[in-house]
Amino acid sequence: MMFKQAAVLAIAAAIGVGQTPIFRSGTHLIQVDVSVQGSKGPVRGLTKDDFTLQDKGKTQAITMFTATDSQSTPAGAALAPNIASNRVTNEGQVVSAATVLLYDRLNTATLSQSRARAQILDLLSTLKPTDRIAFYTLDTKLVLVHPFTKSTAALIEAAKQLLAQGETSSPAAPGGDQVLTSLRNALVPLQLTMDNTGRVGATQAAFRMISRHLDGMPGRKNLIWITSQIPFTFGAGTERREFDEKEFLAMSRALADSNVALYPVDPGGANTGANTGVGTTNATGSRGVRSANIGATDATANSPNTLAGTEGMQRIAEETGGKAYYNSNDIKLAAREILTSAEVTYTLGFYIDEKALDGKQHDLTIKLAKKADTNGAKVFHRKYYFAQPLAASVQQLPTMAELAVDEDNAEGIGVMAAAGPDPEKPGTHFVQVKVDLADIQLERKGDKWVGSFDLGFAMEEGAGNLYVKPINLSLTDAQLKQATETGVMIENNIASPTKSTKLRVVVQDKTRGSAG
């Protein structure tokens, strides 16, 4: 009994409650993350009244407004060894304003990979311990090298060691420092023979998975995509432009739906790349025309399919609220600008009637009031959302089994768990799970608020051991108020493992399909 009481008190005190959500029956909340950049960096101190938001040209009432400043987010108490969360680090820091660095070896020209390796190591070695960054690599699949929930100190040290060792073209031998080994293997140059269909599928899957890891996290969510090109099934065939547009939309939407801003960075350096035939703006603001090879096999020279080159990079960056970088010899400068832009985020929310979920694209426009734009500040945000019916959205999302084996945390639902041996039931562990009610879709039915989600437990020991428990909510107004303040607490008993292992706790909303 003592452990249970201690767990309840510890988990209740370990995480604070954010802005109280407004539950409205028959409506759907649309949230847009906004970055405002002035001549001296992020603009702080703006309020809801400083913004005008339009949906398809119609001004909307901003009913939810938050400002997230990563420099002023206080750290709470460190979590106890038996407590874990997808929203709070072990050190007690609230997870926010994360930047993902994706090194795309699948779609990066072979001749550019050596240059990319050196520049990535230079970038990582100069990170600050306070930079919240995750590092992934993409070859035939997405591989997590370093999660954003861990301190960058070990990643910085590993990068410094690899820089000192010089270039290597072979994977590391088994054993040794795990971070160093993972980073070395992630930067080994590859020349893959995957066909275009495979490249497109792998890239889209990587975007969806990264979006899931970032979805729901407060603050700016940036994805730095180091790549030579955007892959398309029909390559340079301009006659299939309509099909390319659909593939392009799938990649853009995978990020925009989760408010993830994309920053494509071409590692080829100055005076290399695709011939677009148009003036382009590089990382330093100058203009130029690209003229050499692009593509994972160095074979797509002077591609007439401009979506694969700088036009596509510019467009996908703009649609998601990011910025494209190319014709530059320094990835580090671009990354530092992107990391700085993530320090301050304004999140604007407005409601639409569920009857208006027409499955169509709705263009978004956000402007600053004149009093807030005196220094020529620019606004970056996703340029659209899809008014997708909730049932259709769920069909496209991963299963509980897929979430249980994911390498990193999903952020769509706030989850915290505490576990330990149950003295009252030998051979079992007591597990208490706290779920953030603000992330669960609720509907008004009669005098109750109802919703449902699946709660899953999976041990790393063994395979196929996922246990799923359906949770159905039916709350009065008073119960809703209480649960909003404290979270939904669920107590469970599971069989104790035969050896020390990790327990994976998964929550998935049955209506929206979001997960944590």
Short mmCIF file of C-alpha atoms in Angstrom, two decimals:
data_model
loop_
_atom_site.label_atom_id
_atom_site.label_comp_id
_atom_site.label_asym_id
_atom_site.label_seq_id
_atom_site.Cartn_x
_atom_site.Cartn_y
_atom_site.Cartn_z
CA MET A 1 0.00 0.00 0.00
CA MET A 2 2.87 2.35 0.77
CA PHE A 3 4.24 2.07 -2.78
CA LYS A 4 0.83 2.76 -4.27
CA GLN A 5 0.31 5.89 -2.20
CA ALA A 6 3.83 7.11 -2.97
CA ALA A 7 3.34 6.50 -6.69
CA VAL A 8 0.05 8.38 -6.72
CA LEU A 9 1.56 11.37 -4.93
CA ALA A 10 4.72 11.37 -7.04
CA ILE A 11 2.99 11.18 -10.39
CA ALA A 12 0.41 13.79 -9.41
CA ALA A 13 3.16 16.23 -8.44
CA ALA A 14 5.56 15.47 -11.28
CA ILE A 15 3.78 17.37 -14.02
CA GLY A 16 1.86 20.60 -13.99
CA VAL A 17 -1.31 21.31 -15.90
CA GLY A 18 -1.16 23.66 -18.89
CA GLN A 19 -3.86 25.91 -20.24
CA THR A 20 -7.32 24.61 -19.39
CA PRO A 21 -8.93 23.44 -22.65
CA ILE A 22 -12.32 24.69 -23.73
CA PHE A 23 -14.59 21.75 -24.53
CA ARG A 24 -17.27 22.56 -27.06
CA SER A 25 -19.76 20.03 -28.30
CA GLY A 26 -20.01 19.60 -32.05
CA THR A 27 -16.86 21.58 -32.84
CA HIS A 28 -13.28 20.83 -33.86
CA LEU A 29 -10.25 22.84 -32.70
CA ILE A 30 -7.72 23.93 -35.32
CA GLN A 31 -4.34 24.96 -33.93
CA VAL A 32 -1.61 26.81 -35.82
CA ASP A 33 1.93 27.29 -34.50
CA VAL A 34 3.36 30.67 -35.48
CA SER A 35 6.96 31.91 -35.49
CA VAL A 36 7.49 35.68 -35.75
CA GLN A 37 11.00 36.67 -36.80
CA GLY A 38 12.34 40.21 -36.71
CA SER A 39 15.69 41.62 -37.78
CA LYS A 40 17.20 40.62 -34.42
CA GLY A 41 15.61 37.20 -34.11
CA PRO A 42 12.36 35.91 -32.56
CA VAL A 43 9.83 38.55 -31.56
CA ARG A 44 8.66 38.17 -27.97
CA GLY A 45 5.78 39.65 -26.02
CA LEU A 46 2.99 39.44 -28.61
CA THR A 47 -0.62 38.86 -27.57
CA LYS A 48 -3.70 37.42 -29.22
CA ASP A 49 -4.74 40.91 -30.33
CA ASP A 50 -1.54 41.25 -32.37
CA PHE A 51 -2.70 38.56 -34.82
CA THR A 52 -5.38 38.27 -37.46
CA LEU A 53 -6.19 34.73 -38.61
CA GLN A 54 -8.22 33.87 -41.70
CA ASP A 55 -9.58 30.52 -42.89
CA LYS A 56 -10.23 30.62 -46.66
CA GLY A 57 -10.27 34.40 -46.46
CA LYS A 58 -12.74 34.57 -43.55
CA THR A 59 -11.47 36.08 -40.30
CA GLN A 60 -11.74 33.69 -37.35
CA ALA A 61 -12.06 34.42 -33.65
CA ILE A 62 -8.87 33.28 -31.91
CA THR A 63 -10.31 31.40 -28.94
CA MET A 64 -7.08 29.74 -27.80
CA PHE A 65 -3.74 31.50 -27.50
CA THR A 66 -0.47 30.40 -25.90
CA ALA A 67 3.08 31.70 -26.06
CA THR A 68 5.96 29.26 -25.55
CA ASP A 69 9.44 30.61 -24.83
CA SER A 70 12.05 27.88 -24.48
CA GLN A 71 14.46 30.29 -22.79
CA SER A 72 12.06 31.00 -19.93
CA THR A 73 10.60 27.53 -19.36
CA PRO A 74 11.44 26.63 -15.75
CA ALA A 75 12.61 23.13 -14.91
CA GLY A 76 10.64 21.22 -12.31
CA ALA A 77 11.83 18.53 -9.95
CA ALA A 78 13.68 15.60 -11.51
CA LEU A 79 11.51 12.53 -12.06
CA ALA A 80 11.97 9.57 -9.74
CA PRO A 81 13.66 6.51 -11.32
CA ASN A 82 10.34 4.65 -11.49
CA ILE A 83 8.48 7.49 -13.29
CA ALA A 84 8.58 8.28 -17.00
CA SER A 85 6.82 10.82 -19.23
CA ASN A 86 6.67 11.77 -22.88
CA ARG A 87 6.24 15.45 -21.99
CA VAL A 88 8.82 15.87 -19.20
CA THR A 89 12.48 14.80 -19.31
CA ASN A 90 14.12 12.83 -16.53
CA GLU A 91 15.66 16.13 -15.36
CA GLY A 92 12.19 17.68 -14.95
CA GLN A 93 12.30 19.92 -18.05
CA VAL A 94 9.04 20.27 -19.97
CA VAL A 95 9.57 19.05 -23.54
CA SER A 96 8.95 21.91 -25.98
CA ALA A 97 10.36 23.62 -29.06
CA ALA A 98 12.15 20.59 -30.47
CA THR A 99 14.21 20.52 -33.67
CA VAL A 100 14.76 17.31 -35.61
CA LEU A 101 17.83 16.89 -37.82
CA LEU A 102 17.15 14.32 -40.56
CA TYR A 103 20.16 13.24 -42.62
CA ASP A 104 18.64 11.71 -45.74
CA ARG A 105 21.23 9.35 -47.23
CA LEU A 106 18.51 7.77 -49.35
CA ASN A 107 17.96 10.93 -51.43
CA THR A 108 21.34 12.64 -51.08
CA ALA A 109 23.79 12.51 -53.97
CA THR A 110 26.63 10.07 -53.29
CA LEU A 111 29.24 12.72 -54.07
CA SER A 112 27.59 15.04 -51.53
CA GLN A 113 27.60 12.59 -48.62
CA SER A 114 31.23 13.14 -47.62
CA ARG A 115 30.64 16.90 -47.55
CA ALA A 116 27.45 16.36 -45.56
CA ARG A 117 29.21 14.13 -43.02
CA ALA A 118 31.85 16.76 -42.25
CA GLN A 119 29.31 19.56 -41.97
CA ILE A 120 26.93 17.56 -39.78
CA LEU A 121 29.75 16.69 -37.37
CA ASP A 122 30.79 20.35 -37.33
CA LEU A 123 27.20 21.33 -36.52
CA LEU A 124 26.72 18.72 -33.79
CA SER A 125 30.05 19.50 -32.14
CA THR A 126 29.05 23.15 -31.73
CA LEU A 127 25.58 22.56 -30.28
CA LYS A 128 24.74 23.97 -26.89
CA PRO A 129 23.81 21.58 -24.08
CA THR A 130 20.50 23.45 -23.90
CA ASP A 131 19.67 22.84 -27.59
CA ARG A 132 16.77 20.40 -27.81
CA ILE A 133 17.54 18.39 -30.91
CA ALA A 134 16.88 14.90 -32.20
CA PHE A 135 19.00 13.28 -34.90
CA TYR A 136 17.64 10.74 -37.39
CA THR A 137 19.08 9.20 -40.50
CA LEU A 138 17.17 7.78 -43.46
CA ASP A 139 18.46 4.97 -45.66
CA THR A 140 15.96 2.19 -46.42
CA LYS A 141 14.12 3.16 -43.23
CA LEU A 142 14.15 5.84 -40.58
CA VAL A 143 16.70 5.28 -37.80
CA LEU A 144 16.75 7.23 -34.52
CA VAL A 145 20.30 8.17 -33.52
CA HIS A 146 19.51 10.56 -30.66
CA PRO A 147 16.10 11.52 -29.17
CA PHE A 148 15.20 15.10 -28.25
CA THR A 149 14.19 13.99 -24.73
CA LYS A 150 17.86 13.39 -23.83
CA SER A 151 20.62 15.91 -23.21
CA THR A 152 22.77 16.72 -26.23
CA ALA A 153 25.97 16.49 -24.15
CA ALA A 154 26.78 12.91 -25.24
CA LEU A 155 25.96 13.73 -28.89
CA ILE A 156 28.24 16.78 -28.82
CA GLU A 157 31.13 14.75 -27.37
CA ALA A 158 30.65 11.95 -29.92
CA ALA A 159 30.73 14.46 -32.79
CA LYS A 160 33.95 15.99 -31.47
CA GLN A 161 35.58 12.55 -31.27
CA LEU A 162 34.59 11.66 -34.84
CA LEU A 163 35.87 14.99 -36.13
CA ALA A 164 39.20 14.31 -34.45
CA GLN A 165 39.36 10.80 -35.96
CA GLY A 166 38.80 12.06 -39.51
CA GLU A 167 36.66 10.54 -42.24
CA THR A 168 35.66 6.88 -42.05
CA SER A 169 33.79 4.83 -44.64
CA SER A 170 32.98 1.73 -42.59
CA PRO A 171 30.52 1.02 -39.78
CA ALA A 172 31.78 0.83 -36.23
CA ALA A 173 32.65 -2.51 -34.65
CA PRO A 174 30.21 -3.88 -32.05
CA GLY A 175 30.59 -2.57 -28.51
CA GLY A 176 32.00 0.69 -27.31
CA ASP A 177 30.18 3.94 -26.61
CA GLN A 178 26.60 3.59 -27.85
CA VAL A 179 26.12 7.23 -28.93
CA LEU A 180 29.50 7.30 -30.67
CA THR A 181 28.78 4.04 -32.47
CA SER A 182 25.28 5.12 -33.55
CA LEU A 183 26.54 8.46 -34.85
CA ARG A 184 29.45 6.92 -36.76
CA ASN A 185 27.18 4.36 -38.44
CA ALA A 186 24.61 7.03 -39.30
CA LEU A 187 27.20 9.00 -41.28
CA VAL A 188 28.72 6.17 -43.33
CA PRO A 189 28.34 7.12 -47.04
CA LEU A 190 25.86 4.90 -48.90
CA GLN A 191 25.02 4.28 -52.52
CA LEU A 192 21.61 2.63 -52.48
CA THR A 193 19.87 0.99 -55.42
CA MET A 194 16.28 1.44 -54.23
CA ASP A 195 13.89 2.33 -57.05
CA ASN A 196 11.89 5.56 -57.11
CA THR A 197 8.75 3.95 -55.70
CA GLY A 198 10.72 2.74 -52.68
CA ARG A 199 12.35 6.13 -52.17
CA VAL A 200 9.01 7.92 -52.18
CA GLY A 201 7.45 5.40 -49.81
CA ALA A 202 10.37 5.48 -47.36
CA THR A 203 10.50 9.29 -47.36
CA GLN A 204 6.77 9.69 -46.78
CA ALA A 205 6.88 7.08 -43.98
CA ALA A 206 9.78 8.93 -42.34
CA PHE A 207 7.85 12.22 -42.42
CA ARG A 208 4.77 10.57 -40.91
CA MET A 209 6.77 8.97 -38.10
CA ILE A 210 8.66 12.16 -37.21
CA SER A 211 5.38 14.09 -37.22
CA ARG A 212 3.91 11.55 -34.81
CA HIS A 213 6.89 12.02 -32.50
CA LEU A 214 6.34 15.80 -32.50
CA ASP A 215 2.54 16.06 -32.73
CA GLY A 216 1.04 17.74 -29.68
CA MET A 217 4.33 19.07 -28.31
CA PRO A 218 4.07 22.74 -27.29
CA GLY A 219 6.29 25.25 -29.04
CA ARG A 220 7.98 25.37 -32.42
CA LYS A 221 8.57 22.01 -34.12
CA ASN A 222 11.26 22.19 -36.80
CA LEU A 223 12.50 19.49 -39.17
CA ILE A 224 15.87 20.16 -40.81
CA TRP A 225 15.94 17.85 -43.84
CA ILE A 226 19.45 17.43 -45.29
CA THR A 227 18.81 16.11 -48.78
CA SER A 228 19.84 16.58 -52.41
CA GLN A 229 16.33 16.19 -53.80
CA ILE A 230 12.67 15.51 -53.21
CA PRO A 231 11.96 11.99 -54.55
CA PHE A 232 9.16 11.26 -57.02
CA THR A 233 8.02 7.96 -58.49
CA PHE A 234 8.36 9.15 -62.08
CA GLY A 235 11.65 10.95 -61.58
CA ALA A 236 12.24 13.61 -64.21
CA GLY A 237 9.11 12.85 -66.26
CA THR A 238 7.37 16.17 -66.66
CA GLU A 239 4.43 14.41 -68.33
CA ARG A 240 3.54 12.96 -64.90
CA ARG A 241 3.49 16.30 -63.11
CA GLU A 242 -0.08 15.73 -61.89
CA PHE A 243 0.96 12.50 -60.18
CA ASP A 244 4.02 14.24 -58.72
CA GLU A 245 1.76 16.92 -57.26
CA LYS A 246 -0.16 14.23 -55.33
CA GLU A 247 3.05 12.77 -53.93
CA PHE A 248 4.27 16.23 -53.06
CA LEU A 249 1.03 16.98 -51.21
CA ALA A 250 1.33 13.75 -49.22
CA MET A 251 4.79 14.77 -47.98
CA SER A 252 3.74 18.35 -47.23
CA ARG A 253 0.55 17.31 -45.47
CA ALA A 254 2.27 14.71 -43.27
CA LEU A 255 4.16 17.62 -41.68
CA ALA A 256 1.59 20.43 -41.87
CA ASP A 257 -1.08 18.37 -40.09
CA SER A 258 1.20 18.22 -37.02
CA ASN A 259 2.42 21.83 -37.26
CA VAL A 260 5.94 20.68 -38.18
CA ALA A 261 7.89 23.31 -40.14
CA LEU A 262 10.23 21.87 -42.78
CA TYR A 263 13.66 23.32 -43.54
CA PRO A 264 15.21 21.52 -46.56
CA VAL A 265 18.99 21.94 -46.66
CA ASP A 266 20.93 20.87 -49.76
CA PRO A 267 24.40 19.68 -48.64
CA GLY A 268 25.91 19.93 -52.13
CA GLY A 269 27.40 23.35 -51.49
CA ALA A 270 27.56 26.42 -53.67
CA ASN A 271 27.19 26.07 -57.47
CA THR A 272 25.84 22.51 -57.41
CA GLY A 273 22.33 21.14 -57.79
CA ALA A 274 19.41 21.01 -60.18
CA ASN A 275 18.93 23.42 -63.04
CA THR A 276 15.63 25.08 -62.29
CA GLY A 277 16.05 27.91 -64.73
CA VAL A 278 14.85 30.40 -62.14
CA GLY A 279 16.46 32.76 -59.66
CA THR A 280 16.62 31.28 -56.16
CA THR A 281 17.43 32.63 -52.75
CA ASN A 282 20.11 30.86 -50.74
CA ALA A 283 20.85 30.82 -47.02
CA THR A 284 22.69 34.13 -47.18
CA GLY A 285 20.00 35.90 -49.18
CA SER A 286 21.82 36.15 -52.54
CA ARG A 287 20.29 34.91 -55.78
CA GLY A 288 21.60 32.33 -58.22
CA VAL A 289 20.82 29.49 -60.63
CA ARG A 290 21.70 25.87 -59.89
CA SER A 291 23.37 23.89 -62.71
CA ALA A 292 24.90 20.53 -61.78
CA ASN A 293 23.78 17.06 -60.73
CA ILE A 294 21.18 16.14 -58.12
CA GLY A 295 19.85 12.80 -56.96
CA ALA A 296 20.78 9.83 -54.81
CA THR A 297 22.71 8.20 -57.66
CA ASP A 298 24.13 11.40 -59.22
CA ALA A 299 22.18 10.52 -62.38
CA THR A 300 19.35 13.06 -62.46
CA ALA A 301 21.23 15.85 -64.21
CA ASN A 302 19.51 19.09 -65.16
CA SER A 303 16.11 17.65 -64.22
CA PRO A 304 13.20 19.37 -65.98
CA ASN A 305 11.01 18.22 -63.07
CA THR A 306 11.49 21.32 -60.94
CA LEU A 307 9.51 19.88 -58.01
CA ALA A 308 12.50 17.60 -57.35
CA GLY A 309 14.82 20.58 -57.11
CA THR A 310 14.85 24.06 -55.65
CA GLU A 311 11.29 24.97 -56.64
CA GLY A 312 9.96 22.00 -54.70
CA MET A 313 12.19 22.72 -51.72
CA GLN A 314 11.04 26.32 -51.57
CA ARG A 315 7.41 25.34 -51.92
CA ILE A 316 7.30 22.58 -49.30
CA ALA A 317 9.15 24.84 -46.87
CA GLU A 318 6.70 27.69 -47.40
CA GLU A 319 3.62 25.44 -47.12
CA THR A 320 4.75 24.06 -43.76
CA GLY A 321 6.02 27.36 -42.34
CA GLY A 322 9.76 26.75 -42.81
CA LYS A 323 12.49 27.96 -45.16
CA ALA A 324 14.69 26.31 -47.84
CA TYR A 325 18.51 26.51 -47.77
CA TYR A 326 20.71 25.73 -50.76
CA ASN A 327 23.66 27.13 -52.69
CA SER A 328 25.44 27.43 -49.35
CA ASN A 329 28.63 25.84 -48.02
CA ASP A 330 27.71 25.90 -44.33
CA ILE A 331 24.92 23.75 -42.88
CA LYS A 332 25.89 24.98 -39.41
CA LEU A 333 24.86 28.57 -40.11
CA ALA A 334 21.47 27.45 -41.41
CA ALA A 335 20.91 25.17 -38.42
CA ARG A 336 21.79 27.87 -35.90
CA GLU A 337 19.32 30.26 -37.55
CA ILE A 338 16.64 27.55 -37.41
CA LEU A 339 17.33 26.68 -33.77
CA THR A 340 17.13 30.34 -32.81
CA SER A 341 13.80 30.71 -34.62
CA ALA A 342 12.37 27.95 -32.42
CA GLU A 343 12.89 29.85 -29.17
CA VAL A 344 9.50 31.59 -29.26
CA THR A 345 6.24 30.16 -30.60
CA TYR A 346 2.71 31.52 -30.59
CA THR A 347 -0.07 28.95 -30.90
CA LEU A 348 -3.39 30.23 -32.23
CA GLY A 349 -6.53 28.14 -32.03
CA PHE A 350 -10.00 28.52 -33.49
CA TYR A 351 -13.04 26.26 -33.63
CA ILE A 352 -14.93 25.08 -36.67
CA ASP A 353 -18.23 23.24 -36.66
CA GLU A 354 -17.81 19.51 -37.24
CA LYS A 355 -20.34 19.80 -40.06
CA ALA A 356 -17.73 21.92 -41.84
CA LEU A 357 -15.27 19.01 -41.96
CA ASP A 358 -15.65 18.74 -45.71
CA GLY A 359 -12.41 16.84 -46.44
CA LYS A 360 -11.07 19.78 -48.44
CA GLN A 361 -7.99 21.95 -48.13
CA HIS A 362 -8.50 25.22 -46.26
CA ASP A 363 -5.95 27.96 -46.84
CA LEU A 364 -4.71 29.80 -43.74
CA THR A 365 -3.54 33.41 -43.60
CA ILE A 366 -2.03 35.00 -40.50
CA LYS A 367 -1.03 38.64 -40.36
CA LEU A 368 0.39 40.92 -37.70
CA ALA A 369 -1.32 44.08 -36.57
CA LYS A 370 0.52 47.19 -37.71
CA LYS A 371 1.66 48.00 -34.19
CA ALA A 372 3.40 44.60 -33.99
CA ASP A 373 5.03 44.88 -37.42
CA THR A 374 7.00 48.09 -36.96
CA ASN A 375 10.36 46.35 -37.41
CA GLY A 376 9.41 44.45 -40.53
CA ALA A 377 8.80 41.18 -38.67
CA LYS A 378 7.85 38.15 -40.78
CA VAL A 379 5.33 35.48 -39.85
CA PHE A 380 6.02 31.77 -40.50
CA HIS A 381 3.22 29.22 -40.21
CA ARG A 382 1.66 26.34 -42.11
CA LYS A 383 -0.37 27.62 -45.02
CA TYR A 384 -3.29 25.19 -44.92
CA TYR A 385 -5.10 22.44 -43.10
CA PHE A 386 -7.37 19.67 -44.31
CA ALA A 387 -10.87 19.70 -42.81
CA GLN A 388 -10.76 15.93 -42.56
CA PRO A 389 -13.64 14.07 -40.87
CA LEU A 390 -12.32 12.40 -37.73
CA ALA A 391 -13.26 8.88 -38.79
CA ALA A 392 -11.26 9.23 -42.01
CA SER A 393 -8.20 10.50 -40.12
CA VAL A 394 -8.06 7.46 -37.84
CA GLN A 395 -7.85 5.07 -40.79
CA GLN A 396 -4.47 6.54 -41.81
CA LEU A 397 -2.80 6.27 -38.40
CA PRO A 398 -0.62 3.50 -36.92
CA THR A 399 -1.94 0.60 -34.87
CA MET A 400 -1.24 0.10 -31.18
CA ALA A 401 1.23 -2.65 -32.09
CA GLU A 402 3.18 -0.27 -34.36
CA LEU A 403 3.26 2.41 -31.67
CA ALA A 404 4.53 -0.11 -29.09
CA VAL A 405 7.68 -0.87 -31.13
CA ASP A 406 8.37 2.72 -32.23
CA GLU A 407 11.90 3.85 -31.31
CA ASP A 408 10.79 7.23 -29.98
CA ASN A 409 7.85 8.66 -28.07
CA ALA A 410 4.66 9.90 -29.70
CA GLU A 411 3.65 13.32 -28.35
CA GLY A 412 0.01 13.63 -29.42
CA ILE A 413 -1.29 12.68 -25.96
CA GLY A 414 0.46 13.57 -22.72
CA VAL A 415 1.27 10.41 -20.76
CA MET A 416 3.08 9.78 -17.49
CA ALA A 417 3.54 6.42 -15.74
CA ALA A 418 4.93 5.08 -12.48
CA ALA A 419 5.70 1.40 -11.88
CA GLY A 420 7.01 -0.86 -9.13
CA PRO A 421 6.47 -4.25 -7.46
CA ASP A 422 3.05 -4.55 -5.79
CA PRO A 423 3.57 -5.75 -2.22
CA GLU A 424 -0.07 -6.80 -2.00
CA LYS A 425 0.15 -9.04 -5.07
CA PRO A 426 3.47 -10.91 -5.29
CA GLY A 427 4.58 -11.59 -8.84
CA THR A 428 2.95 -8.45 -10.20
CA HIS A 429 3.86 -4.81 -10.73
CA PHE A 430 1.58 -1.91 -9.89
CA VAL A 431 1.45 0.63 -12.73
CA GLN A 432 -0.29 3.96 -12.53
CA VAL A 433 -0.83 5.94 -15.73
CA LYS A 434 -1.80 9.60 -16.02
CA VAL A 435 -3.35 10.76 -19.30
CA ASP A 436 -3.77 14.44 -20.20
CA LEU A 437 -7.49 14.91 -20.78
CA ALA A 438 -6.89 17.98 -22.95
CA ASP A 439 -5.53 15.63 -25.64
CA ILE A 440 -8.56 13.31 -25.68
CA GLN A 441 -11.50 13.97 -28.01
CA LEU A 442 -14.68 14.39 -25.96
CA GLU A 443 -18.26 14.71 -27.15
CA ARG A 444 -21.34 15.95 -25.32
CA LYS A 445 -24.06 13.31 -25.04
CA GLY A 446 -26.97 14.23 -22.80
CA ASP A 447 -25.55 15.47 -19.51
CA LYS A 448 -22.17 13.71 -19.93
CA TRP A 449 -18.90 14.22 -21.76
CA VAL A 450 -17.86 10.96 -23.40
CA GLY A 451 -14.71 9.75 -25.06
CA SER A 452 -12.57 6.63 -25.35
CA PHE A 453 -8.98 5.57 -25.78
CA ASP A 454 -6.91 2.40 -25.78
CA LEU A 455 -4.27 1.89 -23.11
CA GLY A 456 -1.52 -0.57 -23.99
CA PHE A 457 1.40 -2.16 -22.12
CA ALA A 458 4.31 -3.90 -23.78
CA MET A 459 7.49 -5.34 -22.28
CA GLU A 460 10.70 -5.10 -24.28
CA GLU A 461 11.36 -8.66 -23.14
CA GLY A 462 9.93 -11.12 -25.70
CA ALA A 463 7.74 -10.41 -28.71
CA GLY A 464 4.00 -10.16 -29.22
CA ASN A 465 3.36 -9.31 -25.56
CA LEU A 466 1.25 -6.19 -26.08
CA TYR A 467 -1.75 -5.99 -23.76
CA VAL A 468 -4.45 -3.46 -24.70
CA LYS A 469 -7.13 -2.20 -22.34
CA PRO A 470 -10.02 -0.05 -23.65
CA ILE A 471 -10.87 2.98 -21.50
CA ASN A 472 -14.30 4.59 -21.85
CA LEU A 473 -14.96 7.99 -20.30
CA SER A 474 -18.33 9.36 -19.23
CA LEU A 475 -17.92 12.52 -17.17
CA THR A 476 -20.28 15.03 -15.62
CA ASP A 477 -19.33 18.69 -15.83
CA ALA A 478 -17.87 18.52 -12.32
CA GLN A 479 -15.91 15.37 -13.10
CA LEU A 480 -14.63 16.92 -16.33
CA LYS A 481 -13.35 19.96 -14.43
CA GLN A 482 -11.58 17.76 -11.90
CA ALA A 483 -10.06 15.44 -14.53
CA THR A 484 -8.87 18.43 -16.55
CA GLU A 485 -6.96 19.70 -13.53
CA THR A 486 -5.49 16.36 -12.42
CA GLY A 487 -5.44 14.22 -15.56
CA VAL A 488 -7.12 10.86 -15.97
CA MET A 489 -5.55 8.42 -13.50
CA ILE A 490 -5.65 4.70 -14.30
CA GLU A 491 -4.32 1.99 -12.00
CA ASN A 492 -3.23 -1.40 -13.33
CA ASN A 493 -1.48 -4.61 -12.32
CA ILE A 494 0.73 -6.49 -14.76
CA ALA A 495 2.81 -9.65 -14.42
CA SER A 496 6.33 -8.91 -13.22
CA PRO A 497 9.04 -9.54 -15.83
CA THR A 498 11.51 -12.39 -15.36
CA LYS A 499 14.41 -9.96 -15.71
CA SER A 500 15.04 -6.23 -15.68
CA THR A 501 13.37 -4.69 -18.70
CA LYS A 502 11.54 -1.59 -19.93
CA LEU A 503 7.78 -1.19 -19.97
CA ARG A 504 6.27 0.63 -22.93
CA VAL A 505 2.99 2.45 -22.17
CA VAL A 506 0.90 3.47 -25.18
CA VAL A 507 -2.30 5.54 -25.36
CA GLN A 508 -4.33 6.09 -28.54
CA ASP A 509 -7.49 8.15 -28.89
CA LYS A 510 -10.18 6.07 -30.62
CA THR A 511 -11.86 9.09 -32.21
CA ARG A 512 -8.94 11.14 -33.51
CA GLY A 513 -6.27 8.43 -33.59
CA SER A 514 -3.68 10.67 -31.88
CA ALA A 515 -1.25 8.82 -29.64
CA GLY A 516 1.19 9.15 -26.75
#
